[in-house]
Short mmCIF file of C-alpha atoms in Angstrom, two decimals:
data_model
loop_
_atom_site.label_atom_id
_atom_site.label_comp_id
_atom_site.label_asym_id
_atom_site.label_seq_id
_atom_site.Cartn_x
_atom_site.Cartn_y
_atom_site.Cartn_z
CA UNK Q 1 -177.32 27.55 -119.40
CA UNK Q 2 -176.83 30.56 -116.60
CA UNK Q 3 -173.45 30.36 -117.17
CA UNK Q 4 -173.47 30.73 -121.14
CA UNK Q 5 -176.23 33.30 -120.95
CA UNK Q 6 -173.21 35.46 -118.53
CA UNK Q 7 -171.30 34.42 -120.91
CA UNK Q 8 -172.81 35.37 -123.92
CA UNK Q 9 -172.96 38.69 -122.34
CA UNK Q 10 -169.61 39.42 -122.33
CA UNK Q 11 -169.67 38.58 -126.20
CA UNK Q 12 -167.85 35.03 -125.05
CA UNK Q 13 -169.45 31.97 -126.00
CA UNK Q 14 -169.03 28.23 -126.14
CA UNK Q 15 -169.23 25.43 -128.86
CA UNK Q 16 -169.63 21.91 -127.57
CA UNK Q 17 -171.43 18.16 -128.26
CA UNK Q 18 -172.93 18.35 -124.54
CA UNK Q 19 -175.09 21.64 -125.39
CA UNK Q 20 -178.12 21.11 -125.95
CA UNK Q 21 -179.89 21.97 -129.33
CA UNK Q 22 -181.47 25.66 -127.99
CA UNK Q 23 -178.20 26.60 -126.29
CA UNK Q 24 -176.56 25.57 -129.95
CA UNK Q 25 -179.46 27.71 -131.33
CA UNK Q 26 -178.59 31.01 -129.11
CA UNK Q 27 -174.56 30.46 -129.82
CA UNK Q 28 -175.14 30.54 -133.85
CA UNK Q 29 -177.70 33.19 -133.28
CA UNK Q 30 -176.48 35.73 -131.60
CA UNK Q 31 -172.92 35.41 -133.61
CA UNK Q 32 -175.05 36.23 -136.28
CA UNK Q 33 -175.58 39.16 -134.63
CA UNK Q 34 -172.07 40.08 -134.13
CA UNK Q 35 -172.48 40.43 -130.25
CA UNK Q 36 -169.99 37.33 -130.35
CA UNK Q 37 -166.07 37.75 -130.45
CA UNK Q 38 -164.67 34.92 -129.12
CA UNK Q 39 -165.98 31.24 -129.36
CA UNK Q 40 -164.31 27.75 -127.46
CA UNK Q 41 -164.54 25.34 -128.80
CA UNK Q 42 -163.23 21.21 -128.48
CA UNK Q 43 -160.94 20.07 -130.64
CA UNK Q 44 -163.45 17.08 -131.84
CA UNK Q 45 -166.43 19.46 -132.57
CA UNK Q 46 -164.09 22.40 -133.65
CA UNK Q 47 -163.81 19.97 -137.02
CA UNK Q 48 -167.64 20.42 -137.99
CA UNK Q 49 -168.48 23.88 -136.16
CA UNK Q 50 -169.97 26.04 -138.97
CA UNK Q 51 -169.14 29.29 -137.98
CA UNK Q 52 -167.18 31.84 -140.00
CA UNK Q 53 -164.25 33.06 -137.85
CA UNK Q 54 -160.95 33.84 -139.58
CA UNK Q 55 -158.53 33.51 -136.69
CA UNK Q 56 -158.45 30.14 -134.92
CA UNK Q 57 -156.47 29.96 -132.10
CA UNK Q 58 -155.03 26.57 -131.43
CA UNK Q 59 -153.49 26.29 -127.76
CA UNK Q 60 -150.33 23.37 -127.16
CA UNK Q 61 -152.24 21.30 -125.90
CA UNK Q 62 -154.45 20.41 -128.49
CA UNK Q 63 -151.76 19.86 -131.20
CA UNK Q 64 -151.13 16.38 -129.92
CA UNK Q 65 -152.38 12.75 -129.99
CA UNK Q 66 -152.40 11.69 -126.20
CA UNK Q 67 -153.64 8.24 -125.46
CA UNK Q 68 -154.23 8.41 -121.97
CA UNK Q 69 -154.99 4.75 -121.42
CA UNK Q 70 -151.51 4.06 -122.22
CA UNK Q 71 -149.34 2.76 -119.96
CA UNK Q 72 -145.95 4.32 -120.99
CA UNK Q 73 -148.17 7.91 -121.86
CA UNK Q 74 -146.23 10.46 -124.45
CA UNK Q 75 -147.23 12.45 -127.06
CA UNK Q 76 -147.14 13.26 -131.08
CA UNK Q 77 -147.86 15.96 -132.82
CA UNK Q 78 -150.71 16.41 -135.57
CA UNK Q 79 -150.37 16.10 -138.94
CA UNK Q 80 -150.79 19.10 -141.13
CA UNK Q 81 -154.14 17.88 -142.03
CA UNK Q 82 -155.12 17.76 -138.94
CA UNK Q 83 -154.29 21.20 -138.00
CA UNK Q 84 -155.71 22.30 -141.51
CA UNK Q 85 -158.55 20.85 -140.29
CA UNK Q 86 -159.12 22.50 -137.03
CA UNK Q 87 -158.47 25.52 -138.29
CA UNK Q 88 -161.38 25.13 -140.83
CA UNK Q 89 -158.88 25.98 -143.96
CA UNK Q 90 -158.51 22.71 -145.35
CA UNK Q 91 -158.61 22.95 -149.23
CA UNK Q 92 -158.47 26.72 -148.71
CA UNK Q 93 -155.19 27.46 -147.19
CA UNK Q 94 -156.04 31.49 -148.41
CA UNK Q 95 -158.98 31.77 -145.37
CA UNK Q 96 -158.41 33.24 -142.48
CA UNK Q 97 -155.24 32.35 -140.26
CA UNK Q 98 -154.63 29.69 -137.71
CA UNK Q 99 -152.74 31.36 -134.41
CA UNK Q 100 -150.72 28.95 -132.11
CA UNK Q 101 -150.08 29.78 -128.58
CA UNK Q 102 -146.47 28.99 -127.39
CA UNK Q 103 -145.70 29.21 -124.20
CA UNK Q 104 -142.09 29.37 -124.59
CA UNK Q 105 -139.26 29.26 -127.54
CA UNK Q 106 -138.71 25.49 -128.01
CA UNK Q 107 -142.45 25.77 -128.18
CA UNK Q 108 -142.22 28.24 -130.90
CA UNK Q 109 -139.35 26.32 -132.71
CA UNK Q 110 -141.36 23.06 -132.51
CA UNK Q 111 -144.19 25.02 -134.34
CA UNK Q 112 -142.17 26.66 -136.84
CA UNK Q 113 -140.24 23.82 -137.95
CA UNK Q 114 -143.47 20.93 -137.73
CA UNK Q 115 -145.71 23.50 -139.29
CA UNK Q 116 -144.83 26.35 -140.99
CA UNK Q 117 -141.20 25.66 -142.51
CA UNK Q 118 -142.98 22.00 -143.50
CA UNK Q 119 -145.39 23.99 -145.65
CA UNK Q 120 -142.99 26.12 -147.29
CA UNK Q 121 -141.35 23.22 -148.10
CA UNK Q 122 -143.84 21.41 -149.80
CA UNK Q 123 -145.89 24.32 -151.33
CA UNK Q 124 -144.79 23.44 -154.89
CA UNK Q 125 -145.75 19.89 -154.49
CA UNK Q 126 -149.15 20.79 -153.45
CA UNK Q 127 -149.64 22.94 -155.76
CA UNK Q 128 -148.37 20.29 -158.52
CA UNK Q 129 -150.76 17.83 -156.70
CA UNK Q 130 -153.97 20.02 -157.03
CA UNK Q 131 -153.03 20.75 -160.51
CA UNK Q 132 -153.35 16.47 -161.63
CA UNK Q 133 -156.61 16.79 -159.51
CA UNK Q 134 -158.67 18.52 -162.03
CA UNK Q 135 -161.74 17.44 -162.76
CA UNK Q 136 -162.27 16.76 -166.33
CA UNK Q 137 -165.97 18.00 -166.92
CA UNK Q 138 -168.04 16.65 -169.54
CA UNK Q 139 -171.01 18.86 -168.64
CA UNK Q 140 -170.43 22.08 -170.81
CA UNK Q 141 -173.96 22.41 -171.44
CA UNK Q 142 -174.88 23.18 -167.79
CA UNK Q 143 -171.37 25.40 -167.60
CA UNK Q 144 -172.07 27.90 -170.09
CA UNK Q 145 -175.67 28.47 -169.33
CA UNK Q 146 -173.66 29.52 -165.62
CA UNK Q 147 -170.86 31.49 -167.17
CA UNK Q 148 -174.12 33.26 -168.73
CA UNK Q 149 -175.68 34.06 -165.33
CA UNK Q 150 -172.62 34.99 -163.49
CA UNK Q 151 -170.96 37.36 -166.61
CA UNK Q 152 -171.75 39.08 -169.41
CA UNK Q 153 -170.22 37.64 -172.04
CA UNK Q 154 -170.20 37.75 -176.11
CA UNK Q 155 -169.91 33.94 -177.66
CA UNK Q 156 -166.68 35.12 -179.12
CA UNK Q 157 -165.45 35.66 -175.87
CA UNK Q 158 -166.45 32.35 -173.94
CA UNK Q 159 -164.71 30.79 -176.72
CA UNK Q 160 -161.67 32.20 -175.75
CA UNK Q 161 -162.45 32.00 -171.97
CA UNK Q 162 -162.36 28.11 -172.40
CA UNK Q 163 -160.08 27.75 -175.13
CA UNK Q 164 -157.01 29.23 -172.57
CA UNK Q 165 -155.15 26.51 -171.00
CA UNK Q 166 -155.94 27.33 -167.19
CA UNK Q 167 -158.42 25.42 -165.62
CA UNK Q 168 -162.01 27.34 -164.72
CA UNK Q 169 -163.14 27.93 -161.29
CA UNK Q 170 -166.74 27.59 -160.41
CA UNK Q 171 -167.48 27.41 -156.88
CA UNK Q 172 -165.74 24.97 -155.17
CA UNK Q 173 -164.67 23.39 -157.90
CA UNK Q 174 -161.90 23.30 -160.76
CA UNK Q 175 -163.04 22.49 -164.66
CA UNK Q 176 -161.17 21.86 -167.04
CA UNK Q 177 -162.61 20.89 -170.60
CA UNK Q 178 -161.61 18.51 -173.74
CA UNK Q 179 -160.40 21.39 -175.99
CA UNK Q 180 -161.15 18.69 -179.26
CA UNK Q 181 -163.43 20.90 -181.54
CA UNK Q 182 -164.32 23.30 -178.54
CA UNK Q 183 -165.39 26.04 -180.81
CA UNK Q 184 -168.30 23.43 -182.40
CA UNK Q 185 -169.30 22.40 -179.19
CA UNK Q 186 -169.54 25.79 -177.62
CA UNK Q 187 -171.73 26.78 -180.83
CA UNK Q 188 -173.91 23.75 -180.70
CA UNK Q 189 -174.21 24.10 -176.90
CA UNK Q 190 -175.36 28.17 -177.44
CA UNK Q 191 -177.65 26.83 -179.71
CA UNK Q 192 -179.55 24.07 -177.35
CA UNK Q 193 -179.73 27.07 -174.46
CA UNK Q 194 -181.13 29.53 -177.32
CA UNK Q 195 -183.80 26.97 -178.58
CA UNK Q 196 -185.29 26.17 -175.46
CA UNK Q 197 -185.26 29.83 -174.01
CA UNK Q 198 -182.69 29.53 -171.20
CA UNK Q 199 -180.43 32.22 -172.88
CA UNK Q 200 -180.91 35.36 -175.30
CA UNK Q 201 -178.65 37.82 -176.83
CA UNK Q 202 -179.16 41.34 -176.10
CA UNK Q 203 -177.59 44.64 -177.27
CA UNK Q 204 -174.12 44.41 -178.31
CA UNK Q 205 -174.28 40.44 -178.84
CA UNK Q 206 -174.32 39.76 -175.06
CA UNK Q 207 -175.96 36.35 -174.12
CA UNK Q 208 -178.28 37.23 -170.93
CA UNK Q 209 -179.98 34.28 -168.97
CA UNK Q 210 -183.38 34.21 -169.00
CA UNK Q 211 -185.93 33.55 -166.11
CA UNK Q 212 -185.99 30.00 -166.63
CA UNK Q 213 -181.83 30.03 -167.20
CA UNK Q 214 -181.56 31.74 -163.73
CA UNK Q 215 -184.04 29.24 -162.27
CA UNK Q 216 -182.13 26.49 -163.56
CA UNK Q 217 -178.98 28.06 -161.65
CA UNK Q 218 -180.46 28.69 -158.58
CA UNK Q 219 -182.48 25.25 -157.82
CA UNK Q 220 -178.07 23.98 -158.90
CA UNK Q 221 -179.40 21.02 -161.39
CA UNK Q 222 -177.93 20.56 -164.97
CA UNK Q 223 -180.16 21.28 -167.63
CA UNK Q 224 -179.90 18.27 -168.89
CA UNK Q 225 -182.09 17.28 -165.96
CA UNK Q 226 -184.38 20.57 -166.83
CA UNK Q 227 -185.01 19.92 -170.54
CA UNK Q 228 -186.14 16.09 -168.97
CA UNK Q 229 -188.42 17.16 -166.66
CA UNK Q 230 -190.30 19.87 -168.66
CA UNK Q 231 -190.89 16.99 -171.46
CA UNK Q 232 -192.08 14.67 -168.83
CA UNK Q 233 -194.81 17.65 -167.63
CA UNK Q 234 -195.70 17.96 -171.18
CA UNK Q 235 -196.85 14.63 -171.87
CA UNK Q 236 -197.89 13.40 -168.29
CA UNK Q 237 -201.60 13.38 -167.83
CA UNK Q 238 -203.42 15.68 -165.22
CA UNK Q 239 -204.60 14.26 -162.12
CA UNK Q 240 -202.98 10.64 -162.72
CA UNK Q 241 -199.34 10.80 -162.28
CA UNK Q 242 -197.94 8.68 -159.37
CA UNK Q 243 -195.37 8.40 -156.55
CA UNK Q 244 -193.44 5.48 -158.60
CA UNK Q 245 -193.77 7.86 -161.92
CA UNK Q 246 -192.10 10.37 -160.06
CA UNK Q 247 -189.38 8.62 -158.59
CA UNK Q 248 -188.41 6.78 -161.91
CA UNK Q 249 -188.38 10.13 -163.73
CA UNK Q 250 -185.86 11.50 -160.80
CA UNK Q 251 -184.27 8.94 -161.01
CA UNK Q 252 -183.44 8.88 -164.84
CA UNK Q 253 -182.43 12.49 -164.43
CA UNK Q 254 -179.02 13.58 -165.23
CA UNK Q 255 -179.02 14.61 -161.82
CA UNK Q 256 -180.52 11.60 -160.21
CA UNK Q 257 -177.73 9.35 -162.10
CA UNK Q 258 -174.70 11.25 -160.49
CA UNK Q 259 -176.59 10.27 -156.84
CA UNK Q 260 -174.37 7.68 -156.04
CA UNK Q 261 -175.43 4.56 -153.55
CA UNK Q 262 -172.48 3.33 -151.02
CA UNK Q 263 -172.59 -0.37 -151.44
CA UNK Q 264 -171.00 -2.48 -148.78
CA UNK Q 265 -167.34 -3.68 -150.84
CA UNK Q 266 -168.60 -7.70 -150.32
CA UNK Q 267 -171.68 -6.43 -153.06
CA UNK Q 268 -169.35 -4.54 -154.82
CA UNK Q 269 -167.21 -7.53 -155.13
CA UNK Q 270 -170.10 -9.65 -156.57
CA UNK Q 271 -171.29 -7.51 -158.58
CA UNK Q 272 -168.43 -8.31 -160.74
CA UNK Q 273 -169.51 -11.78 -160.94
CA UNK Q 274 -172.04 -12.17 -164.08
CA UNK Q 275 -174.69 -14.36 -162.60
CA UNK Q 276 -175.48 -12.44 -159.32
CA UNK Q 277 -174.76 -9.15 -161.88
CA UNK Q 278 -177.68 -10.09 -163.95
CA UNK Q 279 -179.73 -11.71 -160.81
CA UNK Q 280 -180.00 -8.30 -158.98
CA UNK Q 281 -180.36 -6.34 -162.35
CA UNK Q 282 -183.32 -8.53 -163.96
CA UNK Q 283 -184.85 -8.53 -159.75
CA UNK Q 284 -185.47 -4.68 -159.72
CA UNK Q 285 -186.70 -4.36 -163.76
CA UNK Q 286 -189.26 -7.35 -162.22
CA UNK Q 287 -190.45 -5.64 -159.28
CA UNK Q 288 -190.58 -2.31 -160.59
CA UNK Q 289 -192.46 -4.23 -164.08
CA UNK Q 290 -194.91 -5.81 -161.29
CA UNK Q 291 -195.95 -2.78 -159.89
CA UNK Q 292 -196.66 -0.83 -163.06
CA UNK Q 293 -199.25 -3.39 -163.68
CA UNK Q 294 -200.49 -3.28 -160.45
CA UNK Q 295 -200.91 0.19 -160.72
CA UNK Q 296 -202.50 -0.37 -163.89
CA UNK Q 297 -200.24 2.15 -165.39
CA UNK Q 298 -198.72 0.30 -168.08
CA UNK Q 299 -199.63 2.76 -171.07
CA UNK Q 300 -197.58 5.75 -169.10
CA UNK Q 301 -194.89 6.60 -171.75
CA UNK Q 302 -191.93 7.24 -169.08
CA UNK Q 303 -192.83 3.58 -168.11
CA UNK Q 304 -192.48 2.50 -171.88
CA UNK Q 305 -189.84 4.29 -172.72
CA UNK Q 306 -187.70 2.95 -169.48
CA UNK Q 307 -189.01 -0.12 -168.59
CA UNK Q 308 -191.17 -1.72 -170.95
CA UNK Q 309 -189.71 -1.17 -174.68
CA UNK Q 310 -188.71 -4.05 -176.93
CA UNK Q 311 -184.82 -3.07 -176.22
CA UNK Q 312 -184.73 -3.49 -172.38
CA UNK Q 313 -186.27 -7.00 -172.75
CA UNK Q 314 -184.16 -8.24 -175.55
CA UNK Q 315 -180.83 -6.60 -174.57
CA UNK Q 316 -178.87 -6.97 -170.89
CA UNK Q 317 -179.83 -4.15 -169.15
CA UNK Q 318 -176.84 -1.67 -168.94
CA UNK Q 319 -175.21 -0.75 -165.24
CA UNK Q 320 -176.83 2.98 -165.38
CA UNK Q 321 -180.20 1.92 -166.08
CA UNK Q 322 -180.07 -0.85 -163.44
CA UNK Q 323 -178.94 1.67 -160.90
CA UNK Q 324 -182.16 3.58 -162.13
CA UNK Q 325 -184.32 1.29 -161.31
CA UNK Q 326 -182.36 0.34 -157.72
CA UNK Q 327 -182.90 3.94 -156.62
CA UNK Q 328 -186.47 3.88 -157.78
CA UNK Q 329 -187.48 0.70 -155.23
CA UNK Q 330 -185.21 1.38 -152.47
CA UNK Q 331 -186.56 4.78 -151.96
CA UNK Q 332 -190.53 3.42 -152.78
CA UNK Q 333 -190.00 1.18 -150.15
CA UNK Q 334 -188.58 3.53 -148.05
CA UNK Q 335 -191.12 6.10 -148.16
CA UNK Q 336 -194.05 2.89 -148.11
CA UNK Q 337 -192.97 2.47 -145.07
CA UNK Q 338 -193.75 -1.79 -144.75
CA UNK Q 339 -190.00 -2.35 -144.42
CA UNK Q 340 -188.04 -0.87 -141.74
CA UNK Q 341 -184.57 1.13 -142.67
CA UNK Q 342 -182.04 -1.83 -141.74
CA UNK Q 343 -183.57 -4.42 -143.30
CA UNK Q 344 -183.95 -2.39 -146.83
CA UNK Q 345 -180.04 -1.77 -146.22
CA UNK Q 346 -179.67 -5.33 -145.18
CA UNK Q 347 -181.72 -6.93 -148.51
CA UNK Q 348 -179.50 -4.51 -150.66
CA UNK Q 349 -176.31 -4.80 -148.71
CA UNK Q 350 -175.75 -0.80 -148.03
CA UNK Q 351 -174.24 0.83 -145.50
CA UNK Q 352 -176.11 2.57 -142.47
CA UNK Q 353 -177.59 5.61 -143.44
CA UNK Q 354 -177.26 5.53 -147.28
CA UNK Q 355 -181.13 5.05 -147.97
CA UNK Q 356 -181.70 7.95 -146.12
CA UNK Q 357 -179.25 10.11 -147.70
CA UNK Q 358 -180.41 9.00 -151.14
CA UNK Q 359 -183.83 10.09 -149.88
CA UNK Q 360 -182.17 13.62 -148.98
CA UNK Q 361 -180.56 14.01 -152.41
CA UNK Q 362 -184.35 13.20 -154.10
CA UNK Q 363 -185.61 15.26 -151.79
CA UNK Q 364 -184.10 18.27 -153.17
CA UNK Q 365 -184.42 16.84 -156.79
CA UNK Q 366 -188.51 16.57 -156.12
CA UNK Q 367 -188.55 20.19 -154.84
CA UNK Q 368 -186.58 21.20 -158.24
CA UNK Q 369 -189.35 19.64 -160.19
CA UNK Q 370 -192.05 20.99 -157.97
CA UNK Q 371 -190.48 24.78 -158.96
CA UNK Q 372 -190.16 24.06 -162.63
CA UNK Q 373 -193.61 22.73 -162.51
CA UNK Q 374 -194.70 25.73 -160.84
CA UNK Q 375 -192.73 27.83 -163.14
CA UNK Q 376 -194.57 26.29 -165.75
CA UNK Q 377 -198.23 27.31 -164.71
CA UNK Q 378 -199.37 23.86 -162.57
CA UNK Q 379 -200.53 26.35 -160.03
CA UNK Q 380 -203.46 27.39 -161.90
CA UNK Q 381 -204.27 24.01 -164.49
CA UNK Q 382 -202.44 21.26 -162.08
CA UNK Q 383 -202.24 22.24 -158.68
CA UNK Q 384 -203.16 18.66 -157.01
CA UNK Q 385 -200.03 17.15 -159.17
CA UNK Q 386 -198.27 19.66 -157.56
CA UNK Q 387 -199.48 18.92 -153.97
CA UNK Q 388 -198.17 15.17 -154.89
CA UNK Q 389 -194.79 15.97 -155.64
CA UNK Q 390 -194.61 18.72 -153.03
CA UNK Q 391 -195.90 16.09 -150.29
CA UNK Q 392 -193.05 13.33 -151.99
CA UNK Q 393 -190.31 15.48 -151.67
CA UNK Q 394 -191.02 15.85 -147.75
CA UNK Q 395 -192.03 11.85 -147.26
CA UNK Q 396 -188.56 11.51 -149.19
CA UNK Q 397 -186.70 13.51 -145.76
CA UNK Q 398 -188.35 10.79 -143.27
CA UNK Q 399 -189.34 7.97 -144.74
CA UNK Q 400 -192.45 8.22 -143.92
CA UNK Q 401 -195.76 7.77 -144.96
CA UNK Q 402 -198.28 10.77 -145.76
CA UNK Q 403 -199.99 10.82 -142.64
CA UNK Q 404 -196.71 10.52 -141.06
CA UNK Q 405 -195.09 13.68 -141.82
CA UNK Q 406 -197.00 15.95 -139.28
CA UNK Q 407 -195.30 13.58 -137.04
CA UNK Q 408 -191.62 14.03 -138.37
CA UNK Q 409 -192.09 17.49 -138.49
CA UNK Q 410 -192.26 17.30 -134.87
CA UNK Q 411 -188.86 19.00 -132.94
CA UNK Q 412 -188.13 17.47 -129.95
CA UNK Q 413 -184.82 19.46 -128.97
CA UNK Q 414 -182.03 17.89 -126.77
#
């Protein structure tokens, strides 16, 4: 720590697994600061260092695999990747610039012709590469309401915006649409986001978001998922909405759907087979049917609409409403907390760790609804709902139960 602190001083600083969390915290803070120019880092932790520098200097001797346990030791050098990697411009080859140190001319030469002159040389496939790799986006709904908030923009125009045959960059990633009947689409879309108030036109024909278009953007959810939780709020009854409700209606969210849950391949393998298919499928509609009427809240209409109508008991229940109701009792036991985290992986044959980020990814989904909610006056008329799904969001983190969470809150640094 005395040593860093000199350091630090000198506006040198360094990045490492063996620092401890408040030695990590004064790094990141004071390069924040910009009293940091220079940080060292290890080539392991160098990989997941979040710090935005723009020249990475990579010296020889970290360019190389080197087993040292070998017997007959040598070297090879990195793949591009690798070096892509460490030089945090993977996927972005326009950030910043990677600087090697050569300590001679074969050293250069070795650099040029692994690195550099390999890159020239393959440019044009990568580019060809990244081209196939567009994502074909079926959610135009949630894109224009975006394209609203980011430009201003006449519906004639967005028409033509998406109508062009270049694929559409939005943040990190590359759309690209089904140009089949755009035009109708982009009209009927308009329309939706007009009806429900997200967007409005203003002077000269420009569509403007609105405050619940912006919120929409900011909290990152598709409106599909919006439009499904405000008609949940409007029909739910005050003061008797529970921690199952809740996780159901996340969890039939357009958003909730695309949370995907690593299953182990042996699962994924017999989940192909009909009888275990419809085994595991007809197990969670059962348990999630048993404690509704436990609950005593069988006349709930999210619970008749999703669980209890005449077409779920007649009809095989499809693969995205099964996965629904998975979610919805891996994460109830998971925040009950009367099962431990392995053996809920072990029961449902999941990876380490994938409960928990499930939890993470309804986490945030909770804390969308608690904004819309608040957005739409619970403060005032509702404010103990919103407690609920406030205090959900957090068990959802942890796993814990609600006298738990002044525990997990707890930092014990190191």
């Amino acid at each position: 720590r005395k040593e860093l602190l000199e350091l630090l001083e000198k506006g040198v600083a360094y990045h490492n697994p063996e620092l401890f969390w408040e030695e990590k915290n004064l790094v990141e803070t004071h390069l924040k600061k910009g009293d940091i120019k220079i940080v060292c880092a290890s080539t392991k932790y160098s990989i997941g260092i979040n710090l935005p520098f723009k020249n990475i200097i990579i010296p020889s001797n970290k360019i190389h695999n080197n087993d040292g346990n070998y017997l007959h030791d040598f070297r090879t050098s990195l793949g591009f990747a690798d070096i892509e990697n460490m030089g945090r411009r993977a996927g972005n080859s326009s950030f910043g610039r990677i600087i090697f140190l050569a300590y001679s001319l074969l050293s250069e030469t070795i650099h040029q012709n692994t690195y550099f002159n390999l890159n020239e040389h393959t440019k044009h496939k990568c580019k060809t590469a990244i081209k196939r790799l567009v994502k074909e986006e079926k959610g135009l709904l949630t894109f224009l309401l975006r394209l609203s908030v980011k430009y201003r923009l006449k519906p004639n125009e967005i028409k033509e915006y998406l109508k062009e045959e270049a694929t559409h960059l939005s943040g990190y990633w590359h759309f690209s649409f089904d140009k089949e009947n755009i035009e109708k689409k982009i009209e009927r879309y308009l329309n939706i986001l007009k009806q429900n108030k997200l967007i409005k036109e203003i002077k000269g024909g420009i569509l403007s978001p609105t405050a619940n278009g912006i919120l929409i953007t900011a909290l990152k959810i598709k409106v599909e998922t919006y439009l499904f939780m405000k008609n949940w709020m409007e029909y739910s009854k005050k003061g008797e909405i529970s921690n199952l409700e809740i996780l159901l209606l996340l969890a039939f969210s357009a958003d909730g759907k695309a949370l995907s849950i690593p299953f182990s391949q042996f699962y994924r393998d017999d989940d192909k087979k009909e009888s275990y298919s419809q085994g595991c499928r007809g197990n969670y509609w059962n348990k999630l049917l048993h404690l509704v009427f436990e609950q005593g809240d069988e006349d709930k209409k999210l619970y008749q609409d999703k669980i209890m109508s005449k077409k779920i008991k007649e009809e095989a229940i499809p693969q995205e409403g099964n996965l629904a109701f998975k979610k919805t009792c891996l994460l109830y036991d998971w925040i009950k907390g009367d099962k431990d985290i392995k053996t809920i992986e072990q029961e449902n044959g999941l990876y380490g760790g994938a409960v928990q980020i499930l939890g993470e990814g309804f986490s945030w989904l909770a804390d969308s609804l608690m904004e819309i909610a608040e957005n739409e006056g619970w403060r005032k008329g509702r404010e103990e709902d919103l407690n609920k799904i406030k205090i959900l969001s957090k068990r959802l983190i942890d796993g814990v139960e609600e006298e738990g969470l002044s525990l997990s809150r707890m930092h014990i640094p190191g």
